PDB file of C-alpha atoms in Angstrom:
ATOM      1  CA  UNK P   1     118.379 -42.469  17.239  1.00  0.00           C
ATOM      2  CA  UNK P   2     120.332 -44.061  14.396  1.00  0.00           C
ATOM      3  CA  UNK P   3     123.153 -45.151  16.698  1.00  0.00           C
ATOM      4  CA  UNK P   4     120.693 -46.891  19.013  1.00  0.00           C
ATOM      5  CA  UNK P   5     119.133 -48.657  16.024  1.00  0.00           C
ATOM      6  CA  UNK P   6     122.569 -49.843  14.893  1.00  0.00           C
ATOM      7  CA  UNK P   7     123.448 -51.061  18.381  1.00  0.00           C
ATOM      8  CA  UNK P   8     120.180 -52.976  18.771  1.00  0.00           C
ATOM      9  CA  UNK P   9     120.162 -54.482  15.271  1.00  0.00           C
ATOM     10  CA  UNK P  10     120.308 -58.265  15.168  1.00  0.00           C
ATOM     11  CA  UNK P  11     123.398 -58.168  12.927  1.00  0.00           C
ATOM     12  CA  UNK P  12     125.351 -55.793  15.190  1.00  0.00           C
ATOM     13  CA  UNK P  13     126.761 -58.722  17.188  1.00  0.00           C
ATOM     14  CA  UNK P  14     128.047 -60.263  13.956  1.00  0.00           C
ATOM     15  CA  UNK P  15     129.750 -56.969  13.033  1.00  0.00           C
ATOM     16  CA  UNK P  16     131.396 -56.759  16.458  1.00  0.00           C
ATOM     17  CA  UNK P  17     132.538 -60.396  16.339  1.00  0.00           C
ATOM     18  CA  UNK P  18     134.036 -59.954  12.865  1.00  0.00           C
ATOM     19  CA  UNK P  19     135.759 -56.752  14.023  1.00  0.00           C
ATOM     20  CA  UNK P  20     137.111 -58.485  17.148  1.00  0.00           C
ATOM     21  CA  UNK P  21     138.460 -61.410  15.107  1.00  0.00           C
ATOM     22  CA  UNK P  22     140.216 -58.985  12.747  1.00  0.00           C
ATOM     23  CA  UNK P  23     141.608 -56.658  15.422  1.00  0.00           C
ATOM     24  CA  UNK P  24     142.868 -59.504  17.631  1.00  0.00           C
ATOM     25  CA  UNK P  25     144.369 -61.318  14.647  1.00  0.00           C
ATOM     26  CA  UNK P  26     142.597 -64.550  15.589  1.00  0.00           C
ATOM     27  CA  UNK P  27     142.739 -65.926  12.062  1.00  0.00           C
ATOM     28  CA  UNK P  28     146.067 -64.478  10.904  1.00  0.00           C
ATOM     29  CA  UNK P  29     147.703 -67.895  11.280  1.00  0.00           C
ATOM     30  CA  UNK P  30     144.986 -69.552   9.185  1.00  0.00           C
ATOM     31  CA  UNK P  31     145.438 -66.988   6.385  1.00  0.00           C
ATOM     32  CA  UNK P  32     149.197 -67.493   6.548  1.00  0.00           C
ATOM     33  CA  UNK P  33     148.785 -71.299   6.467  1.00  0.00           C
ATOM     34  CA  UNK P  34     146.339 -71.181   3.557  1.00  0.00           C
ATOM     35  CA  UNK P  35     148.629 -68.902   1.534  1.00  0.00           C
ATOM     36  CA  UNK P  36     151.640 -71.140   2.281  1.00  0.00           C
ATOM     37  CA  UNK P  37     149.696 -74.160   1.073  1.00  0.00           C
ATOM     38  CA  UNK P  38     149.011 -72.322  -2.182  1.00  0.00           C
ATOM     39  CA  UNK P  39     152.735 -71.441  -2.433  1.00  0.00           C
ATOM     40  CA  UNK P  40     153.654 -75.109  -1.943  1.00  0.00           C
ATOM     41  CA  UNK P  41     151.211 -76.181  -4.650  1.00  0.00           C
ATOM     42  CA  UNK P  42     152.692 -73.540  -6.939  1.00  0.00           C
ATOM     43  CA  UNK P  43     156.194 -74.907  -6.352  1.00  0.00           C
ATOM     44  CA  UNK P  44     154.985 -78.441  -7.101  1.00  0.00           C
ATOM     45  CA  UNK P  45     153.820 -77.214 -10.505  1.00  0.00           C
ATOM     46  CA  UNK P  46     157.141 -75.472 -11.070  1.00  0.00           C
ATOM     47  CA  UNK P  47     159.158 -78.621 -10.314  1.00  0.00           C
ATOM     48  CA  UNK P  48     156.819 -81.024 -12.050  1.00  0.00           C
ATOM     49  CA  UNK P  49     156.209 -79.213 -15.322  1.00  0.00           C
ATOM     50  CA  UNK P  50     158.297 -77.170 -17.662  1.00  0.00           C
ATOM     51  CA  UNK P  51     157.722 -73.368 -17.440  1.00  0.00           C
ATOM     52  CA  UNK P  52     155.609 -73.139 -20.603  1.00  0.00           C
ATOM     53  CA  UNK P  53     153.171 -75.795 -19.421  1.00  0.00           C
ATOM     54  CA  UNK P  54     152.495 -74.562 -15.898  1.00  0.00           C
ATOM     55  CA  UNK P  55     151.992 -70.836 -16.469  1.00  0.00           C
ATOM     56  CA  UNK P  56     148.176 -71.035 -16.393  1.00  0.00           C
ATOM     57  CA  UNK P  57     148.116 -73.071 -13.201  1.00  0.00           C
ATOM     58  CA  UNK P  58     150.708 -70.811 -11.508  1.00  0.00           C
ATOM     59  CA  UNK P  59     148.806 -67.670 -12.489  1.00  0.00           C
ATOM     60  CA  UNK P  60     145.613 -69.203 -11.138  1.00  0.00           C
ATOM     61  CA  UNK P  61     147.326 -70.071  -7.859  1.00  0.00           C
ATOM     62  CA  UNK P  62     148.744 -66.553  -7.564  1.00  0.00           C
ATOM     63  CA  UNK P  63     145.207 -65.230  -7.664  1.00  0.00           C
ATOM     64  CA  UNK P  64     144.105 -67.627  -4.920  1.00  0.00           C
ATOM     65  CA  UNK P  65     146.247 -65.885  -2.305  1.00  0.00           C
ATOM     66  CA  UNK P  66     143.983 -64.220   0.243  1.00  0.00           C
ATOM     67  CA  UNK P  67     144.980 -60.927   1.836  1.00  0.00           C
ATOM     68  CA  UNK P  68     143.654 -60.771   5.392  1.00  0.00           C
ATOM     69  CA  UNK P  69     143.047 -57.000   5.320  1.00  0.00           C
ATOM     70  CA  UNK P  70     141.107 -57.190   2.050  1.00  0.00           C
ATOM     71  CA  UNK P  71     139.061 -60.124   3.348  1.00  0.00           C
ATOM     72  CA  UNK P  72     138.010 -58.279   6.496  1.00  0.00           C
ATOM     73  CA  UNK P  73     137.435 -55.006   4.651  1.00  0.00           C
ATOM     74  CA  UNK P  74     134.903 -56.871   2.518  1.00  0.00           C
ATOM     75  CA  UNK P  75     133.411 -58.775   5.463  1.00  0.00           C
ATOM     76  CA  UNK P  76     133.006 -55.734   7.722  1.00  0.00           C
ATOM     77  CA  UNK P  77     131.545 -53.583   4.953  1.00  0.00           C
ATOM     78  CA  UNK P  78     129.007 -56.327   4.190  1.00  0.00           C
ATOM     79  CA  UNK P  79     128.070 -56.421   7.887  1.00  0.00           C
ATOM     80  CA  UNK P  80     127.550 -52.642   7.997  1.00  0.00           C
ATOM     81  CA  UNK P  81     125.575 -52.536   4.742  1.00  0.00           C
ATOM     82  CA  UNK P  82     123.344 -55.381   5.965  1.00  0.00           C
ATOM     83  CA  UNK P  83     122.530 -53.411   9.143  1.00  0.00           C
ATOM     84  CA  UNK P  84     121.952 -50.134   7.273  1.00  0.00           C
ATOM     85  CA  UNK P  85     119.737 -51.837   4.692  1.00  0.00           C
ATOM     86  CA  UNK P  86     117.526 -53.322   7.427  1.00  0.00           C
ATOM     87  CA  UNK P  87     117.210 -49.961   9.189  1.00  0.00           C
ATOM     88  CA  UNK P  88     116.479 -48.188   5.900  1.00  0.00           C
ATOM     89  CA  UNK P  89     113.797 -50.724   4.994  1.00  0.00           C
ATOM     90  CA  UNK P  90     112.117 -50.200   8.376  1.00  0.00           C
ATOM     91  CA  UNK P  91     112.058 -46.419   7.823  1.00  0.00           C
ATOM     92  CA  UNK P  92     110.934 -46.263   4.191  1.00  0.00           C
ATOM     93  CA  UNK P  93     107.471 -44.985   5.120  1.00  0.00           C
ATOM     94  CA  UNK P  94     108.651 -42.445   7.714  1.00  0.00           C
ATOM     95  CA  UNK P  95     108.014 -38.781   6.949  1.00  0.00           C
ATOM     96  CA  UNK P  96     111.431 -37.688   8.245  1.00  0.00           C
ATOM     97  CA  UNK P  97     113.138 -40.262   6.016  1.00  0.00           C
ATOM     98  CA  UNK P  98     111.763 -38.789   2.809  1.00  0.00           C
ATOM     99  CA  UNK P  99     113.763 -36.265   0.836  1.00  0.00           C
ATOM    100  CA  UNK P 100     112.429 -32.727   1.044  1.00  0.00           C
ATOM    101  CA  UNK P 101     111.579 -31.826  -2.529  1.00  0.00           C
ATOM    102  CA  UNK P 102     109.456 -28.829  -1.597  1.00  0.00           C
ATOM    103  CA  UNK P 103     112.244 -26.358  -2.402  1.00  0.00           C
ATOM    104  CA  UNK P 104     112.776 -27.822  -5.856  1.00  0.00           C
ATOM    105  CA  UNK P 105     109.026 -28.014  -6.412  1.00  0.00           C
ATOM    106  CA  UNK P 106     108.671 -24.314  -5.511  1.00  0.00           C
ATOM    107  CA  UNK P 107     111.553 -23.388  -7.810  1.00  0.00           C
ATOM    108  CA  UNK P 108     110.046 -25.300 -10.735  1.00  0.00           C
ATOM    109  CA  UNK P 109     106.629 -23.750 -10.108  1.00  0.00           C
ATOM    110  CA  UNK P 110     108.184 -20.278 -10.036  1.00  0.00           C
ATOM    111  CA  UNK P 111     110.066 -20.828 -13.290  1.00  0.00           C
ATOM    112  CA  UNK P 112     106.856 -22.143 -14.875  1.00  0.00           C
ATOM    113  CA  UNK P 113     104.996 -19.065 -13.619  1.00  0.00           C
ATOM    114  CA  UNK P 114     107.706 -16.767 -14.985  1.00  0.00           C
ATOM    115  CA  UNK P 115     107.611 -18.531 -18.337  1.00  0.00           C
ATOM    116  CA  UNK P 116     103.903 -17.699 -18.656  1.00  0.00           C
ATOM    117  CA  UNK P 117     104.360 -14.157 -17.325  1.00  0.00           C
ATOM    118  CA  UNK P 118     103.930 -11.434 -19.929  1.00  0.00           C
ATOM    119  CA  UNK P 119     106.835  -9.110 -19.350  1.00  0.00           C
ATOM    120  CA  UNK P 120     110.426  -8.321 -20.141  1.00  0.00           C
ATOM    121  CA  UNK P 121     113.210 -10.736 -19.269  1.00  0.00           C
ATOM    122  CA  UNK P 122     114.180  -8.363 -16.448  1.00  0.00           C
ATOM    123  CA  UNK P 123     110.650  -8.431 -15.038  1.00  0.00           C
ATOM    124  CA  UNK P 124     110.634 -12.235 -15.240  1.00  0.00           C
ATOM    125  CA  UNK P 125     114.021 -12.363 -13.489  1.00  0.00           C
ATOM    126  CA  UNK P 126     112.727 -10.070 -10.723  1.00  0.00           C
ATOM    127  CA  UNK P 127     109.631 -12.262 -10.331  1.00  0.00           C
ATOM    128  CA  UNK P 128     111.780 -15.383  -9.908  1.00  0.00           C
ATOM    129  CA  UNK P 129     114.137 -13.580  -7.528  1.00  0.00           C
ATOM    130  CA  UNK P 130     111.162 -12.312  -5.492  1.00  0.00           C
ATOM    131  CA  UNK P 131     109.568 -15.762  -5.244  1.00  0.00           C
ATOM    132  CA  UNK P 132     112.781 -17.622  -4.412  1.00  0.00           C
ATOM    133  CA  UNK P 133     114.263 -15.161  -1.945  1.00  0.00           C
ATOM    134  CA  UNK P 134     111.210 -13.278  -0.709  1.00  0.00           C
ATOM    135  CA  UNK P 135     112.512  -9.894  -1.823  1.00  0.00           C
ATOM    136  CA  UNK P 136     109.551  -7.493  -1.863  1.00  0.00           C
ATOM    137  CA  UNK P 137     110.729  -4.887  -4.356  1.00  0.00           C
ATOM    138  CA  UNK P 138     114.038  -5.275  -6.078  1.00  0.00           C
ATOM    139  CA  UNK P 139     115.504  -1.864  -6.690  1.00  0.00           C
ATOM    140  CA  UNK P 140     118.685  -1.644  -8.708  1.00  0.00           C
ATOM    141  CA  UNK P 141     120.620   1.390  -9.772  1.00  0.00           C
ATOM    142  CA  UNK P 142     119.819   2.512 -13.312  1.00  0.00           C
ATOM    143  CA  UNK P 143     123.210   1.269 -14.470  1.00  0.00           C
ATOM    144  CA  UNK P 144     122.780  -2.156 -12.821  1.00  0.00           C
ATOM    145  CA  UNK P 145     119.236  -2.399 -14.140  1.00  0.00           C
ATOM    146  CA  UNK P 146     120.465  -1.731 -17.673  1.00  0.00           C
ATOM    147  CA  UNK P 147     123.364  -4.187 -17.393  1.00  0.00           C
ATOM    148  CA  UNK P 148     121.080  -6.911 -16.096  1.00  0.00           C
ATOM    149  CA  UNK P 149     118.536  -6.180 -18.836  1.00  0.00           C
ATOM    150  CA  UNK P 150     121.313  -6.398 -21.451  1.00  0.00           C
ATOM    151  CA  UNK P 151     122.574  -9.695 -20.007  1.00  0.00           C
ATOM    152  CA  UNK P 152     119.082 -11.194 -19.891  1.00  0.00           C
ATOM    153  CA  UNK P 153     118.413 -10.148 -23.486  1.00  0.00           C
ATOM    154  CA  UNK P 154     121.738 -11.429 -24.747  1.00  0.00           C
ATOM    155  CA  UNK P 155     121.867 -14.088 -27.442  1.00  0.00           C
ATOM    156  CA  UNK P 156     123.646 -16.421 -25.023  1.00  0.00           C
ATOM    157  CA  UNK P 157     120.521 -16.766 -22.869  1.00  0.00           C
ATOM    158  CA  UNK P 158     118.028 -17.241 -25.672  1.00  0.00           C
ATOM    159  CA  UNK P 159     116.900 -20.780 -26.484  1.00  0.00           C
ATOM    160  CA  UNK P 160     118.362 -22.272 -29.628  1.00  0.00           C
ATOM    161  CA  UNK P 161     115.916 -23.312 -32.296  1.00  0.00           C
ATOM    162  CA  UNK P 162     117.242 -26.621 -33.686  1.00  0.00           C
ATOM    163  CA  UNK P 163     115.884 -25.789 -37.172  1.00  0.00           C
ATOM    164  CA  UNK P 164     117.955 -22.618 -37.356  1.00  0.00           C
ATOM    165  CA  UNK P 165     121.245 -24.192 -36.295  1.00  0.00           C
ATOM    166  CA  UNK P 166     123.931 -24.066 -38.915  1.00  0.00           C
ATOM    167  CA  UNK P 167     125.059 -27.426 -40.062  1.00  0.00           C
ATOM    168  CA  UNK P 168     128.779 -28.002 -39.864  1.00  0.00           C
ATOM    169  CA  UNK P 169     130.459 -29.961 -42.549  1.00  0.00           C
TER     170      UNK P 169
END
């Protein structure tokens, strides 16, 4: 579907023409000529002025040099982004184009439910695990149950009260 939309986009021809010009090297001579003209102008400054006086102009001319690959990288990426932006705009209202947030929404709702649940941290953990993964009854060995209970009750997992933080000096 997306490929057909790209191929039928009004800007696809422009992308293909720009790619053809680059691949065939149709403008390589023009880039070479332009850069040589800049080199000649640079040399005129060198001969005409003393080195201290022409440094700004020479530095400016050095920056004028155009790299063919960089030019077409920019041009082709603009062509592609233009096509993708048009397709994206056309699909903004589509159901299949929207991000599925239902999983995150369910997770947040489950955590909110667990926060209001009256029970031990282990019971809250089992509730979350049950809701997220659909596990009916989570049975752990006594040892694993105790270790998980200890971990869930540990100071590391308890929220920090900002008023009780020690101030460092």
